[in-house]
Backbone as CSV, one residue per row, in Angstrom:
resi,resn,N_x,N_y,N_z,CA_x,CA_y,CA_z,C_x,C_y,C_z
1,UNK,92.819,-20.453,209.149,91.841,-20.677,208.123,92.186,-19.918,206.876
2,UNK,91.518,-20.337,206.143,91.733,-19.324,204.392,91.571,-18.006,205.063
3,UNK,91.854,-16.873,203.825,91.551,-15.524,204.115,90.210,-15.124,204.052
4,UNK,89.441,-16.191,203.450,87.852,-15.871,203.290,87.332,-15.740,204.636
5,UNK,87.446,-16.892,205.156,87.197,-17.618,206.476,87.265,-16.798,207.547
6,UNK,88.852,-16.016,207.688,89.497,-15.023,208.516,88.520,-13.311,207.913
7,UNK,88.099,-13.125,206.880,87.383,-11.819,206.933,85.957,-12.098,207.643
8,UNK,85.535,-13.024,207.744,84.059,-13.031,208.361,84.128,-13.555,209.609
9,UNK,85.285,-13.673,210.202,85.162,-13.622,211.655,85.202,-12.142,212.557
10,UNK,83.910,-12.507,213.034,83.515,-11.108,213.761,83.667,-11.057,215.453
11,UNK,84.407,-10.280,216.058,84.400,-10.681,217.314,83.140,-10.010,217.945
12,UNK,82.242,-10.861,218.586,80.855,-10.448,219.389,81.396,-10.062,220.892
13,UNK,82.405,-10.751,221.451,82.502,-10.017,222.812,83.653,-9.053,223.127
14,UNK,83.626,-8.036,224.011,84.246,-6.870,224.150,83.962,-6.108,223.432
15,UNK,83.957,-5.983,221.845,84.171,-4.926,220.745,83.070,-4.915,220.582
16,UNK,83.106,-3.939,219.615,81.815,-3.059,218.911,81.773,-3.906,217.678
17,UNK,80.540,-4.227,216.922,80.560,-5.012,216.044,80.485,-3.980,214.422
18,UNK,80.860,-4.680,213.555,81.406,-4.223,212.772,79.774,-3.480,211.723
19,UNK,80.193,-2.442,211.355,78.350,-1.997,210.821,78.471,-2.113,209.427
20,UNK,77.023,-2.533,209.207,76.883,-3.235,208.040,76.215,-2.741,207.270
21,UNK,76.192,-2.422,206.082,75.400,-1.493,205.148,74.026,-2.291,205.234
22,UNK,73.508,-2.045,204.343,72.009,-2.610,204.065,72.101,-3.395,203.033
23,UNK,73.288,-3.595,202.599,72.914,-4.530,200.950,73.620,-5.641,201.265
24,UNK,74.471,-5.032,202.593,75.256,-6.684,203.246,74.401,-7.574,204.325
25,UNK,73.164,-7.006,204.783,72.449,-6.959,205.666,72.178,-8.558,205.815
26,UNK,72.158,-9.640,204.556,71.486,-10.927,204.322,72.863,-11.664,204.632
27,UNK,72.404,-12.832,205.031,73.854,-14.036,205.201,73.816,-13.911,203.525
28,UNK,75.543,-14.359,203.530,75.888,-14.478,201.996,75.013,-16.278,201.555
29,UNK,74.641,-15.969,200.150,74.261,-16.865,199.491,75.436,-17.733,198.815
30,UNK,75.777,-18.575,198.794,76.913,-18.743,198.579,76.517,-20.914,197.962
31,UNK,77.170,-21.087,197.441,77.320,-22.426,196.919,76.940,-23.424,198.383
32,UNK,75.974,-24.252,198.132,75.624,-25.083,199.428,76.699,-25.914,199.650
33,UNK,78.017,-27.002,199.504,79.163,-27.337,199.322,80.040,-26.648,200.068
34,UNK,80.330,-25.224,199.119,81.589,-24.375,199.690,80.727,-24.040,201.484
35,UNK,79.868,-23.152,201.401,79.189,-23.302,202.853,79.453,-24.047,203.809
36,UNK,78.855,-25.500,203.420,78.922,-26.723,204.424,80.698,-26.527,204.961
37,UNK,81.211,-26.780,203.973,83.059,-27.147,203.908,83.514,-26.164,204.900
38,UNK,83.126,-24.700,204.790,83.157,-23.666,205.808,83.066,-23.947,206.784
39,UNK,82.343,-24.170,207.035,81.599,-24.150,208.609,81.814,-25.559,208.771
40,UNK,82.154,-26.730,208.235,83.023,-27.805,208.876,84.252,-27.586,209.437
41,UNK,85.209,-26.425,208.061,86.686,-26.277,208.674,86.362,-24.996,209.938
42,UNK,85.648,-24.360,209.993,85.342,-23.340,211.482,85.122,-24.091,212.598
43,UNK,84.461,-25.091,212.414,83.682,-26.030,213.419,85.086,-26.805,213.718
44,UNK,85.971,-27.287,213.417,86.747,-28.298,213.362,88.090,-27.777,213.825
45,UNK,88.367,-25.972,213.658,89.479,-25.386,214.131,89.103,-24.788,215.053
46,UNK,87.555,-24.699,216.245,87.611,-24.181,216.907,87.580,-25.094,218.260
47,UNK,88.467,-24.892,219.012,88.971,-25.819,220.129,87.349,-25.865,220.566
48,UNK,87.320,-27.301,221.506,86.476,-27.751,222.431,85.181,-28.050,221.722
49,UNK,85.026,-27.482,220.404,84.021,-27.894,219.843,83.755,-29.671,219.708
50,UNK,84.668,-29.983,218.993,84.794,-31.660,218.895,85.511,-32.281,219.394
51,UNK,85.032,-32.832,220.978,86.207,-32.631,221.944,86.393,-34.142,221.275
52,UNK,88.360,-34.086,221.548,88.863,-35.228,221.065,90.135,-34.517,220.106
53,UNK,89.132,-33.895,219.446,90.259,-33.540,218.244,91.218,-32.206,218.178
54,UNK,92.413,-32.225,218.291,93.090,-31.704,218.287,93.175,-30.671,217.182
55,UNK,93.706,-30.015,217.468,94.372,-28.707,216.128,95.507,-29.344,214.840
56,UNK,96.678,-30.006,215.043,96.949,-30.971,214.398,95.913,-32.024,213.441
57,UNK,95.185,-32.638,214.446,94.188,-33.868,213.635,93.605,-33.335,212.570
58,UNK,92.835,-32.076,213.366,91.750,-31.086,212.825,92.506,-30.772,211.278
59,UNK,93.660,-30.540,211.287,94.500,-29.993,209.903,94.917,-30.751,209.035
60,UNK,94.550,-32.008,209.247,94.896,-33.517,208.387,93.455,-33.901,208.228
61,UNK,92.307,-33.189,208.348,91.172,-33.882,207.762,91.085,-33.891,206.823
62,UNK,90.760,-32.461,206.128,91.069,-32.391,204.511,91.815,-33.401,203.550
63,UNK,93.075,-33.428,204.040,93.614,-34.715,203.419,92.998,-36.032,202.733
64,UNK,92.090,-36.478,204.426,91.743,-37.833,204.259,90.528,-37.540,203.592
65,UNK,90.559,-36.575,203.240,88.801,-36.363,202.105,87.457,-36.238,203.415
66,UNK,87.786,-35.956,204.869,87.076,-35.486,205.424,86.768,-34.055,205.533
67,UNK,86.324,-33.451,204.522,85.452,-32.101,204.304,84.201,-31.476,204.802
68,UNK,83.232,-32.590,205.464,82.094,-32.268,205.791,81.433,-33.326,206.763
69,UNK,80.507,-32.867,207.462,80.131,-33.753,208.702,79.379,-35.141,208.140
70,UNK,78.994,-35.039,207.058,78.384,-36.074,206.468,79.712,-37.335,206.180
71,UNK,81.061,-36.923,206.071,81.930,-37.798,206.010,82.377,-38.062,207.084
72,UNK,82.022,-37.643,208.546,82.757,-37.926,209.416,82.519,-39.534,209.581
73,UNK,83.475,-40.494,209.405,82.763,-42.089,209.938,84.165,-42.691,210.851
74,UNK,83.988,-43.390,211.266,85.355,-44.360,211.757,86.341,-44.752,210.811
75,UNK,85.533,-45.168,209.772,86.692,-45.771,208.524,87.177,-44.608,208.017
76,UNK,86.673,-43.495,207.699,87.273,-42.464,206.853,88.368,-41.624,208.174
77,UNK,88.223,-40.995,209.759,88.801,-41.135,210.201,90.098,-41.803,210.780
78,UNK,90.383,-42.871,210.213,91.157,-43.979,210.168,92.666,-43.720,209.305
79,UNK,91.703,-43.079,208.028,92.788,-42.319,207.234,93.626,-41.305,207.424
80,UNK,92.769,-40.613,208.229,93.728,-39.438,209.108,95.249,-39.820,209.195
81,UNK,96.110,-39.569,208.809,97.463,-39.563,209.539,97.167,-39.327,211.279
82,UNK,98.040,-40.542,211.922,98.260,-40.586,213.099,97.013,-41.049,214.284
83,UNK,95.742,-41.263,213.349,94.587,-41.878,214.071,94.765,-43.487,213.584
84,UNK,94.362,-43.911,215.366,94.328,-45.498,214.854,92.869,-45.641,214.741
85,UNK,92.416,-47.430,214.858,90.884,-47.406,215.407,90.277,-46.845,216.272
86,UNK,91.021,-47.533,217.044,90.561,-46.674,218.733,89.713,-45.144,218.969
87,UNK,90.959,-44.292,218.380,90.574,-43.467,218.564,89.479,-42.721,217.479
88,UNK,89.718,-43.368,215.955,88.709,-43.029,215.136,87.553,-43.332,215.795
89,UNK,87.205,-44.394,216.553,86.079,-45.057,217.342,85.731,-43.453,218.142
90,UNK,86.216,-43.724,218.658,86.042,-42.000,219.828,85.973,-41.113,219.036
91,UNK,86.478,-40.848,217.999,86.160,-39.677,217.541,85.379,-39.059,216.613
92,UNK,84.690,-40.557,216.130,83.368,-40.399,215.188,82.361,-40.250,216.254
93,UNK,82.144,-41.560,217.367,81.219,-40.748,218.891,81.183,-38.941,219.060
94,UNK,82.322,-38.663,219.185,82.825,-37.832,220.083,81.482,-36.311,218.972
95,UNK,81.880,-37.052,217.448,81.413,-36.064,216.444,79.917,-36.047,216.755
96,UNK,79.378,-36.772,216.853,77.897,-37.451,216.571,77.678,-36.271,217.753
97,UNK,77.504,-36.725,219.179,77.646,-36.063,220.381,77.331,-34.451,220.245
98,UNK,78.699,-33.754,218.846,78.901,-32.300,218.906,77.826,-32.097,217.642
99,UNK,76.990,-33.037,217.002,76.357,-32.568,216.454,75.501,-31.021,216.661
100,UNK,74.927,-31.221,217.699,74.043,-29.939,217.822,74.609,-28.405,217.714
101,UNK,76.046,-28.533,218.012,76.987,-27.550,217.997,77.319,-27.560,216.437
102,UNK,77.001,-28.339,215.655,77.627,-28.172,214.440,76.242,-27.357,213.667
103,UNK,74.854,-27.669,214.302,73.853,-27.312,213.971,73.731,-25.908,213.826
104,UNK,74.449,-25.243,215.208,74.525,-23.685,215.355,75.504,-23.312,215.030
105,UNK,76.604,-24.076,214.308,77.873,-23.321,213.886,77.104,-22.936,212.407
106,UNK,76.403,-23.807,211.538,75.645,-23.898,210.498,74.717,-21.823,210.704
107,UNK,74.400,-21.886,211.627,73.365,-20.673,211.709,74.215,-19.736,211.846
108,UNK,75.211,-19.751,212.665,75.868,-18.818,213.195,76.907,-17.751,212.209
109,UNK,77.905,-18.721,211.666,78.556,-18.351,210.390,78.043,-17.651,209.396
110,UNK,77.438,-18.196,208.470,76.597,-17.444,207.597,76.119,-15.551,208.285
111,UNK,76.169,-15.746,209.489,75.981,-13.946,209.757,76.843,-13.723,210.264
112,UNK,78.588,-14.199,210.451,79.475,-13.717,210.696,79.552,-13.615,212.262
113,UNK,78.886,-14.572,212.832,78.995,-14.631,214.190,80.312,-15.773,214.424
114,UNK,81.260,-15.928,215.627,82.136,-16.858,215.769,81.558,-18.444,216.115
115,UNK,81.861,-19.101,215.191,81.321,-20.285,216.092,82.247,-21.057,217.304
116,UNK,82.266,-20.307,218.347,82.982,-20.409,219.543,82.071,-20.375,220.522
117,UNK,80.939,-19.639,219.842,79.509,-19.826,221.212,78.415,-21.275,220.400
118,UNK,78.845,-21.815,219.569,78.173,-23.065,219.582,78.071,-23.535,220.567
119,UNK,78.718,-24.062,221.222,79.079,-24.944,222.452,77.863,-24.574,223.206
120,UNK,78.322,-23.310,223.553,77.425,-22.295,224.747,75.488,-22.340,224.475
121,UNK,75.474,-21.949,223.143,73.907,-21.803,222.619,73.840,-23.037,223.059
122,UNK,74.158,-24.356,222.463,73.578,-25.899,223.023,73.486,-26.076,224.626
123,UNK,74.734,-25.360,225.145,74.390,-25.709,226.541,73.418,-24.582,227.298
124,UNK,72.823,-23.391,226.552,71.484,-22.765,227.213,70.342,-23.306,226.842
125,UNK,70.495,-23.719,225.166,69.279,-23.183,224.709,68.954,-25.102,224.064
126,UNK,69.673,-26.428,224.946,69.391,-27.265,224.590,69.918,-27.754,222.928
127,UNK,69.461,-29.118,222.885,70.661,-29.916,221.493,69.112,-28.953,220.383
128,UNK,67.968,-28.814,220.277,67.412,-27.904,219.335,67.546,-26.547,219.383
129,UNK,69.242,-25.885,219.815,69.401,-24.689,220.155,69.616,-23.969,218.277
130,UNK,70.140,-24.433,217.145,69.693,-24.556,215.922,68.298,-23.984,215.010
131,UNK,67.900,-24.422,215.667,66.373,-24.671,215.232,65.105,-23.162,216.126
132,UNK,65.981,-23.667,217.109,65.320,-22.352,218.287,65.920,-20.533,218.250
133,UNK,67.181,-21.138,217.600,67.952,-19.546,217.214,67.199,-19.154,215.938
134,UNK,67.327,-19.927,214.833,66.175,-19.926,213.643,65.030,-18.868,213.621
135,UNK,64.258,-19.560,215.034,62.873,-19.216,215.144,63.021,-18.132,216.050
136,UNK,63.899,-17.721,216.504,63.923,-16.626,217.792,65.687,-16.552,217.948
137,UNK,65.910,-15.249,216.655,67.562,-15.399,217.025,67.636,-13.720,218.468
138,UNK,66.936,-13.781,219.119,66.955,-12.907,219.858,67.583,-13.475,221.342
139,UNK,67.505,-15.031,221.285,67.746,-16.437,221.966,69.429,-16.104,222.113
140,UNK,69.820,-15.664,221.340,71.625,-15.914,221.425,71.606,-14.658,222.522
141,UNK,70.933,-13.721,223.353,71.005,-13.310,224.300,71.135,-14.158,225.703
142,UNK,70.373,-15.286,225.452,70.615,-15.857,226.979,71.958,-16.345,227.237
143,UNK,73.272,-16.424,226.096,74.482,-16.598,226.461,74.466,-15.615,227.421
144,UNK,75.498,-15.657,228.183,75.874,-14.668,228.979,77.143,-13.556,228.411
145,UNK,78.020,-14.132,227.795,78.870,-13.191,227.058,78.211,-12.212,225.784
146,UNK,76.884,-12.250,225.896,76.446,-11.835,224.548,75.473,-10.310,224.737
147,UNK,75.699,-9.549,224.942,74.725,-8.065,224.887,73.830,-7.602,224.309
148,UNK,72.853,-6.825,224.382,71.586,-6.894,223.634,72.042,-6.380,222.253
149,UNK,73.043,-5.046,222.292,73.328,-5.356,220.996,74.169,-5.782,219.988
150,UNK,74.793,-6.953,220.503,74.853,-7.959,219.646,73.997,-8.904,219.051
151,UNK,73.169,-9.258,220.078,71.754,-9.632,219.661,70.904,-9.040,218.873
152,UNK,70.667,-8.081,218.607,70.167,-7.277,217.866,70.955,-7.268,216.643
153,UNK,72.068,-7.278,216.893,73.165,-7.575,215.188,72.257,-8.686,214.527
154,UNK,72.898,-10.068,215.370,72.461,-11.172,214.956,71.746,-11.341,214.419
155,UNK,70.239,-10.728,214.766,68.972,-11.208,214.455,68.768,-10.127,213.298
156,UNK,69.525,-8.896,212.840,69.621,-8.781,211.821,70.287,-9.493,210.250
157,UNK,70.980,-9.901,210.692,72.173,-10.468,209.830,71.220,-11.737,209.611
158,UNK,70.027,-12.606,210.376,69.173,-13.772,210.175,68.367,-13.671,209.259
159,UNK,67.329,-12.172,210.039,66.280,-12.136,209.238,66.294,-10.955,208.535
160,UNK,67.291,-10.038,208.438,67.142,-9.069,207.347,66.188,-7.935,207.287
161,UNK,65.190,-8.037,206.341,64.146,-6.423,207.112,63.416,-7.134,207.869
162,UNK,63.036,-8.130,207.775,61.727,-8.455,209.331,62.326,-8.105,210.440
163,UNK,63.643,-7.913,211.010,64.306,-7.693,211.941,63.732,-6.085,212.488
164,UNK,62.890,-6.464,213.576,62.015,-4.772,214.291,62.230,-5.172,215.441
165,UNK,62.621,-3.635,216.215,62.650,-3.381,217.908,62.125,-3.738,218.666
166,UNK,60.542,-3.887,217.888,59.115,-3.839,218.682,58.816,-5.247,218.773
167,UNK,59.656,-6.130,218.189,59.232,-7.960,218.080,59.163,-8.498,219.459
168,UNK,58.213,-8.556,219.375,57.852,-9.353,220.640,59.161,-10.238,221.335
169,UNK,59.668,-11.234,220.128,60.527,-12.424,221.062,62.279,-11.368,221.040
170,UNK,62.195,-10.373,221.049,63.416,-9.123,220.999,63.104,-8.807,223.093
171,UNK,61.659,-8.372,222.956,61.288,-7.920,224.258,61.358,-8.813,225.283
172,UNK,61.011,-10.299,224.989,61.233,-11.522,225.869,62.376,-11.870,225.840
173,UNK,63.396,-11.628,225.476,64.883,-11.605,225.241,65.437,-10.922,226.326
174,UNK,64.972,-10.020,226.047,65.777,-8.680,226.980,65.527,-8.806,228.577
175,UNK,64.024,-8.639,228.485,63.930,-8.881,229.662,64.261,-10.298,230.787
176,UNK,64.686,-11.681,229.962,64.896,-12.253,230.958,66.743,-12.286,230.876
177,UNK,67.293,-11.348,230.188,68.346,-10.908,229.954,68.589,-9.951,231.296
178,UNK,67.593,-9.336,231.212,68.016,-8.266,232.609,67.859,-8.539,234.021
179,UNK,66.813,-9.683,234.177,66.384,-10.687,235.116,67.506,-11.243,235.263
């Protein structure tokens, strides 16, 4: 990925996560465009996310002016170097399908989390796993690779100062974490 891309990847499992002042505390605000394009090319270079597509394919999207999930179609796939119909057929499905994963790569990024547990959040926390991290990012605990405090990162890096110890959906976290 760019070097932008490569500084905000944070590794959440094994390591200690990286500490963050207080003025970095908010996802970056950043151009809605450059964002999306982000977290399409994260979403798109991280294996198994869009199953079908290769690392190769994945690196000839740009090309065909596929930048963002809103362009993913059959015909514009088509353009790809080395995709026929067929497989553009499959691999606009294949996209539609990883939507929900593209939903939490969308949440995830922006606080410097990997979107490598997309996959994972959809398969705990259901295809409104997006929407449910949103409302309760204390939720990216029920991964199993994920520790309370990383969770506790997370849900800083979401909500910024509302982010307290004492939050109720922090405590319902944990505990069916320890369960």
């Amino acid at each position: 990925g760019s070097p932008r891309v490569a500084e905000r990847r944070v590794s959440v499992t094994g390591r200690r996560l990286a500490a963050m002042s207080p003025a970095s505390a908010q996802p970056e605000a950043a151009d809605p465009a450059e964002a999306t394009s982000e977290v399409f090319a994260e979403f798109c270079a991280t294996a198994g996310l869009w199953p079908g597509l290769g690392r190769t394919t994945a690196g000839r999207l740009a090309a065909a002016g596929i930048t963002g999930p809103e362009l993913v179609t059959a015909g514009k796939l088509e353009m790809v170097e080395g995709v026929g119909p067929k497989r553009a057929e499959r691999l606009a499905k294949s996209f539609e399908d990883a939507l929900p994963a593209y939903d939490v790569a969308e949440v995830l990024l922006p606080c410097r989390v990997p979107v490598k547990f997309s996959g994972a959040a959809v398969g705990y926390l259901g295809k409104s796993a997006a929407v449910r991290l949103r409302q309760d990012p204390w939720l990216l605990l029920s991964l199993p690779q994920i520790r309370p405090d990383q969770a506790d990162w997370f849900a800083r890096q979401l909500l910024g100062g509302q982010a307290n110890p004492q939050d109720p959906r922090r405590g319902r976290a944990i505990v069916a974490h320890l369960l």
